[in-house]
Amino acid sequence: MFRLQGSKVLAVDMTGDAVKAKNGSMVAYDGQMAFKKLSGGGEGIRGMVTRRITGEQMTLMEVKGQGTCWFADRASEINLVSLQGDKLFVESSNLLATDSGLRTGTSFTGLRGASQGNGLFTTTIEGHGQAAIMSDGPAVVLRVSSQYPLTVDPGAYIAHQGDLRQTFQSGVTFRTFMGEGGGEAFQIRFEGDGVVYVQPSERNSIAGDV
């Protein structure tokens, strides 16, 4: 159902089913399509209220029909993630689309969200199907195992999946050495078994500084 055309355009072939995508990301379609804006981005009233309270912004649209629809967003690189009943945690700004077999929701992340000013929750996707996530530059998938925990700069973090535990720790980032730090630097530490997606360009935010 999901396929890439190049690295920056997502093509979705539909036969009467639906896909949820970032509002405004449709660049072309053929066949017969119907578009509907979805409020909040989460499932049901709980998702809408949670996002309104926390400021987690993710406006989605539902596309349903027969034919092919193409999606892209600011020439971002697109990465396809297959879920087999597991859960993907992703920053809302990095989510492009999910197919009809997946549910979206929210999950509490604590310090990372508060320090970035992006709310205290991040987006969750679970079920069976495919999701398309975006990155500024080609994404790197890093493996985490019990022997090899991983520490990530919050500004480069995109998503993670698997049996992973997240903690926040103070530390030194490159920006501290460059004199760009605005406070206490911190990092995200992942332990367990899973994968973490990172991008080679940091967001324009105060991520990493409290």
JSON list of N, CA and C in Angstrom, two decimals, residues 21-84:
[
{"chain": "A", "resi": 21, "resn": "ALA", "atom": "N", "xyz": [-2.99, 11.18, 7.05]},
{"chain": "A", "resi": 21, "resn": "ALA", "atom": "CA", "xyz": [-1.75, 11.87, 6.68]},
{"chain": "A", "resi": 21, "resn": "ALA", "atom": "C", "xyz": [-1.72, 13.27, 7.27]},
{"chain": "A", "resi": 22, "resn": "LYS", "atom": "N", "xyz": [-0.53, 13.82, 7.37]},
{"chain": "A", "resi": 22, "resn": "LYS", "atom": "CA", "xyz": [-0.37, 15.18, 7.86]},
{"chain": "A", "resi": 22, "resn": "LYS", "atom": "C", "xyz": [-1.18, 16.13, 6.99]},
{"chain": "A", "resi": 23, "resn": "ASN", "atom": "N", "xyz": [-1.93, 17.02, 7.62]},
{"chain": "A", "resi": 23, "resn": "ASN", "atom": "CA", "xyz": [-2.79, 17.93, 6.89]},
{"chain": "A", "resi": 23, "resn": "ASN", "atom": "C", "xyz": [-1.96, 18.80, 5.94]},
{"chain": "A", "resi": 24, "resn": "GLY", "atom": "N", "xyz": [-2.40, 18.86, 4.68]},
{"chain": "A", "resi": 24, "resn": "GLY", "atom": "CA", "xyz": [-1.70, 19.67, 3.70]},
{"chain": "A", "resi": 24, "resn": "GLY", "atom": "C", "xyz": [-0.54, 18.99, 3.00]},
{"chain": "A", "resi": 25, "resn": "SER", "atom": "N", "xyz": [-0.31, 17.69, 3.28]},
{"chain": "A", "resi": 25, "resn": "SER", "atom": "CA", "xyz": [0.85, 17.01, 2.70]},
{"chain": "A", "resi": 25, "resn": "SER", "atom": "C", "xyz": [0.56, 16.34, 1.36]},
{"chain": "A", "resi": 26, "resn": "MET", "atom": "N", "xyz": [-0.70, 16.33, 0.92]},
{"chain": "A", "resi": 26, "resn": "MET", "atom": "CA", "xyz": [-1.03, 15.73, -0.37]},
{"chain": "A", "resi": 26, "resn": "MET", "atom": "C", "xyz": [-0.51, 16.63, -1.49]},
{"chain": "A", "resi": 27, "resn": "VAL", "atom": "N", "xyz": [0.26, 16.05, -2.43]},
{"chain": "A", "resi": 27, "resn": "VAL", "atom": "CA", "xyz": [0.80, 16.84, -3.53]},
{"chain": "A", "resi": 27, "resn": "VAL", "atom": "C", "xyz": [0.15, 16.49, -4.87]},
{"chain": "A", "resi": 28, "resn": "ALA", "atom": "N", "xyz": [-0.45, 15.31, -4.97]},
{"chain": "A", "resi": 28, "resn": "ALA", "atom": "CA", "xyz": [-1.12, 14.91, -6.21]},
{"chain": "A", "resi": 28, "resn": "ALA", "atom": "C", "xyz": [-1.94, 13.65, -5.95]},
{"chain": "A", "resi": 29, "resn": "TYR", "atom": "N", "xyz": [-2.93, 13.40, -6.81]},
{"chain": "A", "resi": 29, "resn": "TYR", "atom": "CA", "xyz": [-3.66, 12.12, -6.75]},
{"chain": "A", "resi": 29, "resn": "TYR", "atom": "C", "xyz": [-4.31, 11.85, -8.09]},
{"chain": "A", "resi": 30, "resn": "ASP", "atom": "N", "xyz": [-4.54, 10.57, -8.35]},
{"chain": "A", "resi": 30, "resn": "ASP", "atom": "CA", "xyz": [-5.36, 10.20, -9.50]},
{"chain": "A", "resi": 30, "resn": "ASP", "atom": "C", "xyz": [-6.50, 9.32, -9.01]},
{"chain": "A", "resi": 31, "resn": "GLY", "atom": "N", "xyz": [-7.51, 9.14, -9.83]},
{"chain": "A", "resi": 31, "resn": "GLY", "atom": "CA", "xyz": [-8.68, 8.38, -9.41]},
{"chain": "A", "resi": 31, "resn": "GLY", "atom": "C", "xyz": [-9.67, 9.25, -8.66]},
{"chain": "A", "resi": 32, "resn": "GLN", "atom": "N", "xyz": [-10.46, 8.63, -7.79]},
{"chain": "A", "resi": 32, "resn": "GLN", "atom": "CA", "xyz": [-11.49, 9.31, -7.00]},
{"chain": "A", "resi": 32, "resn": "GLN", "atom": "C", "xyz": [-11.09, 9.30, -5.53]},
{"chain": "A", "resi": 33, "resn": "MET", "atom": "N", "xyz": [-10.91, 10.50, -4.95]},
{"chain": "A", "resi": 33, "resn": "MET", "atom": "CA", "xyz": [-10.49, 10.62, -3.55]},
{"chain": "A", "resi": 33, "resn": "MET", "atom": "C", "xyz": [-11.41, 11.57, -2.79]},
{"chain": "A", "resi": 34, "resn": "ALA", "atom": "N", "xyz": [-11.62, 11.25, -1.52]},
{"chain": "A", "resi": 34, "resn": "ALA", "atom": "CA", "xyz": [-12.36, 12.14, -0.63]},
{"chain": "A", "resi": 34, "resn": "ALA", "atom": "C", "xyz": [-11.44, 12.51, 0.53]},
{"chain": "A", "resi": 35, "resn": "PHE", "atom": "N", "xyz": [-11.46, 13.78, 0.94]},
{"chain": "A", "resi": 35, "resn": "PHE", "atom": "CA", "xyz": [-10.57, 14.28, 1.99]},
{"chain": "A", "resi": 35, "resn": "PHE", "atom": "C", "xyz": [-11.39, 14.81, 3.16]},
{"chain": "A", "resi": 36, "resn": "LYS", "atom": "N", "xyz": [-10.95, 14.49, 4.38]},
{"chain": "A", "resi": 36, "resn": "LYS", "atom": "CA", "xyz": [-11.63, 14.96, 5.58]},
{"chain": "A", "resi": 36, "resn": "LYS", "atom": "C", "xyz": [-10.61, 15.33, 6.63]},
{"chain": "A", "resi": 37, "resn": "LYS", "atom": "N", "xyz": [-10.73, 16.52, 7.19]},
{"chain": "A", "resi": 37, "resn": "LYS", "atom": "CA", "xyz": [-9.80, 16.95, 8.24]},
{"chain": "A", "resi": 37, "resn": "LYS", "atom": "C", "xyz": [-10.17, 16.29, 9.55]},
{"chain": "A", "resi": 38, "resn": "LEU", "atom": "N", "xyz": [-9.16, 15.78, 10.26]},
{"chain": "A", "resi": 38, "resn": "LEU", "atom": "CA", "xyz": [-9.36, 15.13, 11.55]},
{"chain": "A", "resi": 38, "resn": "LEU", "atom": "C", "xyz": [-8.87, 16.07, 12.65]},
{"chain": "A", "resi": 39, "resn": "SER", "atom": "N", "xyz": [-9.70, 16.30, 13.64]},
{"chain": "A", "resi": 39, "resn": "SER", "atom": "CA", "xyz": [-9.32, 17.19, 14.73]},
{"chain": "A", "resi": 39, "resn": "SER", "atom": "C", "xyz": [-8.45, 16.47, 15.74]},
{"chain": "A", "resi": 40, "resn": "GLY", "atom": "N", "xyz": [-7.40, 17.12, 16.20]},
{"chain": "A", "resi": 40, "resn": "GLY", "atom": "CA", "xyz": [-6.58, 16.60, 17.29]},
{"chain": "A", "resi": 40, "resn": "GLY", "atom": "C", "xyz": [-5.50, 15.66, 16.84]},
{"chain": "A", "resi": 41, "resn": "GLY", "atom": "N", "xyz": [-5.82, 14.63, 16.10]},
{"chain": "A", "resi": 41, "resn": "GLY", "atom": "CA", "xyz": [-4.82, 13.68, 15.66]},
{"chain": "A", "resi": 41, "resn": "GLY", "atom": "C", "xyz": [-4.82, 12.39, 16.46]},
{"chain": "A", "resi": 42, "resn": "GLY", "atom": "N", "xyz": [-5.38, 12.41, 17.68]},
{"chain": "A", "resi": 42, "resn": "GLY", "atom": "CA", "xyz": [-5.46, 11.20, 18.48]},
{"chain": "A", "resi": 42, "resn": "GLY", "atom": "C", "xyz": [-6.77, 10.49, 18.21]},
{"chain": "A", "resi": 43, "resn": "GLU", "atom": "N", "xyz": [-6.98, 9.35, 18.85]},
{"chain": "A", "resi": 43, "resn": "GLU", "atom": "CA", "xyz": [-8.20, 8.59, 18.65]},
{"chain": "A", "resi": 43, "resn": "GLU", "atom": "C", "xyz": [-9.28, 9.08, 19.62]},
{"chain": "A", "resi": 44, "resn": "GLY", "atom": "N", "xyz": [-10.37, 9.62, 19.08]},
{"chain": "A", "resi": 44, "resn": "GLY", "atom": "CA", "xyz": [-11.50, 9.97, 19.91]},
{"chain": "A", "resi": 44, "resn": "GLY", "atom": "C", "xyz": [-11.32, 11.23, 20.74]},
{"chain": "A", "resi": 45, "resn": "ILE", "atom": "N", "xyz": [-12.26, 11.43, 21.66]},
{"chain": "A", "resi": 45, "resn": "ILE", "atom": "CA", "xyz": [-12.29, 12.63, 22.49]},
{"chain": "A", "resi": 45, "resn": "ILE", "atom": "C", "xyz": [-11.05, 12.72, 23.37]},
{"chain": "A", "resi": 46, "resn": "ARG", "atom": "N", "xyz": [-10.61, 11.60, 23.93]},
{"chain": "A", "resi": 46, "resn": "ARG", "atom": "CA", "xyz": [-9.46, 11.62, 24.83]},
{"chain": "A", "resi": 46, "resn": "ARG", "atom": "C", "xyz": [-8.22, 12.17, 24.12]},
{"chain": "A", "resi": 47, "resn": "GLY", "atom": "N", "xyz": [-8.00, 11.73, 22.88]},
{"chain": "A", "resi": 47, "resn": "GLY", "atom": "CA", "xyz": [-6.85, 12.22, 22.14]},
{"chain": "A", "resi": 47, "resn": "GLY", "atom": "C", "xyz": [-6.95, 13.71, 21.86]},
{"chain": "A", "resi": 48, "resn": "MET", "atom": "N", "xyz": [-8.16, 14.18, 21.54]},
{"chain": "A", "resi": 48, "resn": "MET", "atom": "CA", "xyz": [-8.36, 15.59, 21.25]},
{"chain": "A", "resi": 48, "resn": "MET", "atom": "C", "xyz": [-8.10, 16.45, 22.48]},
{"chain": "A", "resi": 49, "resn": "VAL", "atom": "N", "xyz": [-8.64, 16.03, 23.62]},
{"chain": "A", "resi": 49, "resn": "VAL", "atom": "CA", "xyz": [-8.47, 16.80, 24.85]},
{"chain": "A", "resi": 49, "resn": "VAL", "atom": "C", "xyz": [-7.01, 16.80, 25.29]},
{"chain": "A", "resi": 50, "resn": "THR", "atom": "N", "xyz": [-6.37, 15.64, 25.22]},
{"chain": "A", "resi": 50, "resn": "THR", "atom": "CA", "xyz": [-4.97, 15.54, 25.63]},
{"chain": "A", "resi": 50, "resn": "THR", "atom": "C", "xyz": [-4.10, 16.49, 24.83]},
{"chain": "A", "resi": 51, "resn": "ARG", "atom": "N", "xyz": [-4.28, 16.51, 23.52]},
{"chain": "A", "resi": 51, "resn": "ARG", "atom": "CA", "xyz": [-3.47, 17.38, 22.68]},
{"chain": "A", "resi": 51, "resn": "ARG", "atom": "C", "xyz": [-3.75, 18.85, 22.95]},
{"chain": "A", "resi": 52, "resn": "ARG", "atom": "N", "xyz": [-5.01, 19.18, 23.22]},
{"chain": "A", "resi": 52, "resn": "ARG", "atom": "CA", "xyz": [-5.34, 20.58, 23.48]},
{"chain": "A", "resi": 52, "resn": "ARG", "atom": "C", "xyz": [-4.69, 21.05, 24.78]},
{"chain": "A", "resi": 53, "resn": "ILE", "atom": "N", "xyz": [-4.67, 20.21, 25.77]},
{"chain": "A", "resi": 53, "resn": "ILE", "atom": "CA", "xyz": [-4.09, 20.58, 27.07]},
{"chain": "A", "resi": 53, "resn": "ILE", "atom": "C", "xyz": [-2.57, 20.69, 26.98]},
{"chain": "A", "resi": 54, "resn": "THR", "atom": "N", "xyz": [-1.93, 19.75, 26.31]},
{"chain": "A", "resi": 54, "resn": "THR", "atom": "CA", "xyz": [-0.47, 19.69, 26.31]},
{"chain": "A", "resi": 54, "resn": "THR", "atom": "C", "xyz": [0.18, 20.50, 25.21]},
{"chain": "A", "resi": 55, "resn": "GLY", "atom": "N", "xyz": [-0.60, 20.92, 24.21]},
{"chain": "A", "resi": 55, "resn": "GLY", "atom": "CA", "xyz": [-0.02, 21.68, 23.12]},
{"chain": "A", "resi": 55, "resn": "GLY", "atom": "C", "xyz": [0.67, 20.83, 22.07]},
{"chain": "A", "resi": 56, "resn": "GLU", "atom": "N", "xyz": [0.51, 19.51, 22.14]},
{"chain": "A", "resi": 56, "resn": "GLU", "atom": "CA", "xyz": [1.09, 18.62, 21.14]},
{"chain": "A", "resi": 56, "resn": "GLU", "atom": "C", "xyz": [0.31, 18.81, 19.84]},
{"chain": "A", "resi": 57, "resn": "GLN", "atom": "N", "xyz": [0.95, 19.40, 18.84]},
{"chain": "A", "resi": 57, "resn": "GLN", "atom": "CA", "xyz": [0.25, 19.77, 17.61]},
{"chain": "A", "resi": 57, "resn": "GLN", "atom": "C", "xyz": [0.45, 18.71, 16.53]},
{"chain": "A", "resi": 58, "resn": "MET", "atom": "N", "xyz": [-0.64, 18.10, 16.10]},
{"chain": "A", "resi": 58, "resn": "MET", "atom": "CA", "xyz": [-0.58, 17.19, 14.97]},
{"chain": "A", "resi": 58, "resn": "MET", "atom": "C", "xyz": [-1.94, 17.18, 14.30]},
{"chain": "A", "resi": 59, "resn": "THR", "atom": "N", "xyz": [-2.09, 17.93, 13.22]},
{"chain": "A", "resi": 59, "resn": "THR", "atom": "CA", "xyz": [-3.35, 17.99, 12.50]},
{"chain": "A", "resi": 59, "resn": "THR", "atom": "C", "xyz": [-3.30, 17.00, 11.34]},
{"chain": "A", "resi": 60, "resn": "LEU", "atom": "N", "xyz": [-4.23, 16.05, 11.35]},
{"chain": "A", "resi": 60, "resn": "LEU", "atom": "CA", "xyz": [-4.26, 15.01, 10.33]},
{"chain": "A", "resi": 60, "resn": "LEU", "atom": "C", "xyz": [-5.46, 15.17, 9.42]},
{"chain": "A", "resi": 61, "resn": "MET", "atom": "N", "xyz": [-5.35, 14.59, 8.24]},
{"chain": "A", "resi": 61, "resn": "MET", "atom": "CA", "xyz": [-6.50, 14.47, 7.35]},
{"chain": "A", "resi": 61, "resn": "MET", "atom": "C", "xyz": [-6.66, 13.01, 6.98]},
{"chain": "A", "resi": 62, "resn": "GLU", "atom": "N", "xyz": [-7.90, 12.62, 6.69]},
{"chain": "A", "resi": 62, "resn": "GLU", "atom": "CA", "xyz": [-8.18, 11.27, 6.22]},
{"chain": "A", "resi": 62, "resn": "GLU", "atom": "C", "xyz": [-8.44, 11.32, 4.73]},
{"chain": "A", "resi": 63, "resn": "VAL", "atom": "N", "xyz": [-7.76, 10.46, 3.99]},
{"chain": "A", "resi": 63, "resn": "VAL", "atom": "CA", "xyz": [-7.94, 10.35, 2.55]},
{"chain": "A", "resi": 63, "resn": "VAL", "atom": "C", "xyz": [-8.50, 8.96, 2.26]},
{"chain": "A", "resi": 64, "resn": "LYS", "atom": "N", "xyz": [-9.60, 8.93, 1.51]},
{"chain": "A", "resi": 64, "resn": "LYS", "atom": "CA", "xyz": [-10.24, 7.65, 1.22]},
{"chain": "A", "resi": 64, "resn": "LYS", "atom": "C", "xyz": [-10.66, 7.63, -0.24]},
{"chain": "A", "resi": 65, "resn": "GLY", "atom": "N", "xyz": [-10.47, 6.49, -0.91]},
{"chain": "A", "resi": 65, "resn": "GLY", "atom": "CA", "xyz": [-10.91, 6.42, -2.29]},
{"chain": "A", "resi": 65, "resn": "GLY", "atom": "C", "xyz": [-10.26, 5.31, -3.10]},
{"chain": "A", "resi": 66, "resn": "GLN", "atom": "N", "xyz": [-10.34, 5.50, -4.40]},
{"chain": "A", "resi": 66, "resn": "GLN", "atom": "CA", "xyz": [-9.79, 4.54, -5.36]},
{"chain": "A", "resi": 66, "resn": "GLN", "atom": "C", "xyz": [-8.75, 5.26, -6.21]},
{"chain": "A", "resi": 67, "resn": "GLY", "atom": "N", "xyz": [-7.51, 4.75, -6.23]},
{"chain": "A", "resi": 67, "resn": "GLY", "atom": "CA", "xyz": [-6.47, 5.37, -7.02]},
{"chain": "A", "resi": 67, "resn": "GLY", "atom": "C", "xyz": [-5.18, 5.49, -6.24]},
{"chain": "A", "resi": 68, "resn": "THR", "atom": "N", "xyz": [-4.35, 6.42, -6.64]},
{"chain": "A", "resi": 68, "resn": "THR", "atom": "CA", "xyz": [-3.06, 6.65, -5.99]},
{"chain": "A", "resi": 68, "resn": "THR", "atom": "C", "xyz": [-2.98, 8.08, -5.51]},
{"chain": "A", "resi": 69, "resn": "CYS", "atom": "N", "xyz": [-2.48, 8.25, -4.28]},
{"chain": "A", "resi": 69, "resn": "CYS", "atom": "CA", "xyz": [-2.31, 9.58, -3.72]},
{"chain": "A", "resi": 69, "resn": "CYS", "atom": "C", "xyz": [-0.83, 9.73, -3.34]},
{"chain": "A", "resi": 70, "resn": "TRP", "atom": "N", "xyz": [-0.28, 10.91, -3.63]},
{"chain": "A", "resi": 70, "resn": "TRP", "atom": "CA", "xyz": [1.12, 11.17, -3.33]},
{"chain": "A", "resi": 70, "resn": "TRP", "atom": "C", "xyz": [1.24, 12.22, -2.23]},
{"chain": "A", "resi": 71, "resn": "PHE", "atom": "N", "xyz": [2.16, 11.97, -1.27]},
{"chain": "A", "resi": 71, "resn": "PHE", "atom": "CA", "xyz": [2.35, 12.86, -0.13]},
{"chain": "A", "resi": 71, "resn": "PHE", "atom": "C", "xyz": [3.81, 13.26, -0.01]},
{"chain": "A", "resi": 72, "resn": "ALA", "atom": "N", "xyz": [4.04, 14.49, 0.44]},
{"chain": "A", "resi": 72, "resn": "ALA", "atom": "CA", "xyz": [5.39, 14.98, 0.71]},
{"chain": "A", "resi": 72, "resn": "ALA", "atom": "C", "xyz": [5.26, 16.18, 1.64]},
{"chain": "A", "resi": 73, "resn": "ASP", "atom": "N", "xyz": [6.35, 16.54, 2.30]},
{"chain": "A", "resi": 73, "resn": "ASP", "atom": "CA", "xyz": [6.31, 17.68, 3.20]},
{"chain": "A", "resi": 73, "resn": "ASP", "atom": "C", "xyz": [7.68, 18.35, 3.25]},
{"chain": "A", "resi": 74, "resn": "ARG", "atom": "N", "xyz": [7.80, 19.53, 2.68]},
{"chain": "A", "resi": 74, "resn": "ARG", "atom": "CA", "xyz": [9.02, 20.36, 2.73]},
{"chain": "A", "resi": 74, "resn": "ARG", "atom": "C", "xyz": [10.27, 19.59, 2.30]},
{"chain": "A", "resi": 75, "resn": "ALA", "atom": "N", "xyz": [10.13, 18.72, 1.33]},
{"chain": "A", "resi": 75, "resn": "ALA", "atom": "CA", "xyz": [11.25, 17.94, 0.79]},
{"chain": "A", "resi": 75, "resn": "ALA", "atom": "C", "xyz": [11.97, 17.11, 1.85]},
{"chain": "A", "resi": 76, "resn": "SER", "atom": "N", "xyz": [11.24, 16.73, 2.91]},
{"chain": "A", "resi": 76, "resn": "SER", "atom": "CA", "xyz": [11.83, 15.87, 3.95]},
{"chain": "A", "resi": 76, "resn": "SER", "atom": "C", "xyz": [12.05, 14.47, 3.41]},
{"chain": "A", "resi": 77, "resn": "GLU", "atom": "N", "xyz": [13.08, 13.80, 3.94]},
{"chain": "A", "resi": 77, "resn": "GLU", "atom": "CA", "xyz": [13.30, 12.39, 3.62]},
{"chain": "A", "resi": 77, "resn": "GLU", "atom": "C", "xyz": [12.20, 11.56, 4.29]},
{"chain": "A", "resi": 78, "resn": "ILE", "atom": "N", "xyz": [11.73, 10.52, 3.62]},
{"chain": "A", "resi": 78, "resn": "ILE", "atom": "CA", "xyz": [10.64, 9.70, 4.14]},
{"chain": "A", "resi": 78, "resn": "ILE", "atom": "C", "xyz": [11.15, 8.29, 4.41]},
{"chain": "A", "resi": 79, "resn": "ASN", "atom": "N", "xyz": [10.75, 7.73, 5.54]},
{"chain": "A", "resi": 79, "resn": "ASN", "atom": "CA", "xyz": [11.16, 6.39, 5.95]},
{"chain": "A", "resi": 79, "resn": "ASN", "atom": "C", "xyz": [9.91, 5.58, 6.26]},
{"chain": "A", "resi": 80, "resn": "LEU", "atom": "N", "xyz": [9.84, 4.36, 5.72]},
{"chain": "A", "resi": 80, "resn": "LEU", "atom": "CA", "xyz": [8.70, 3.48, 5.97]},
{"chain": "A", "resi": 80, "resn": "LEU", "atom": "C", "xyz": [8.99, 2.56, 7.15]},
{"chain": "A", "resi": 81, "resn": "VAL", "atom": "N", "xyz": [8.02, 2.45, 8.05]},
{"chain": "A", "resi": 81, "resn": "VAL", "atom": "CA", "xyz": [8.15, 1.59, 9.23]},
{"chain": "A", "resi": 81, "resn": "VAL", "atom": "C", "xyz": [6.98, 0.61, 9.24]},
{"chain": "A", "resi": 82, "resn": "SER", "atom": "N", "xyz": [7.28, -0.68, 9.31]},
{"chain": "A", "resi": 82, "resn": "SER", "atom": "CA", "xyz": [6.23, -1.71, 9.37]},
{"chain": "A", "resi": 82, "resn": "SER", "atom": "C", "xyz": [6.01, -2.12, 10.82]},
{"chain": "A", "resi": 83, "resn": "LEU", "atom": "N", "xyz": [4.75, -2.16, 11.23]},
{"chain": "A", "resi": 83, "resn": "LEU", "atom": "CA", "xyz": [4.39, -2.55, 12.59]},
{"chain": "A", "resi": 83, "resn": "LEU", "atom": "C", "xyz": [3.61, -3.86, 12.54]},
{"chain": "A", "resi": 84, "resn": "GLN", "atom": "N", "xyz": [3.99, -4.78, 13.42]},
{"chain": "A", "resi": 84, "resn": "GLN", "atom": "CA", "xyz": [3.33, -6.08, 13.50]},
{"chain": "A", "resi": 84, "resn": "GLN", "atom": "C", "xyz": [2.72, -6.24, 14.90]}
]
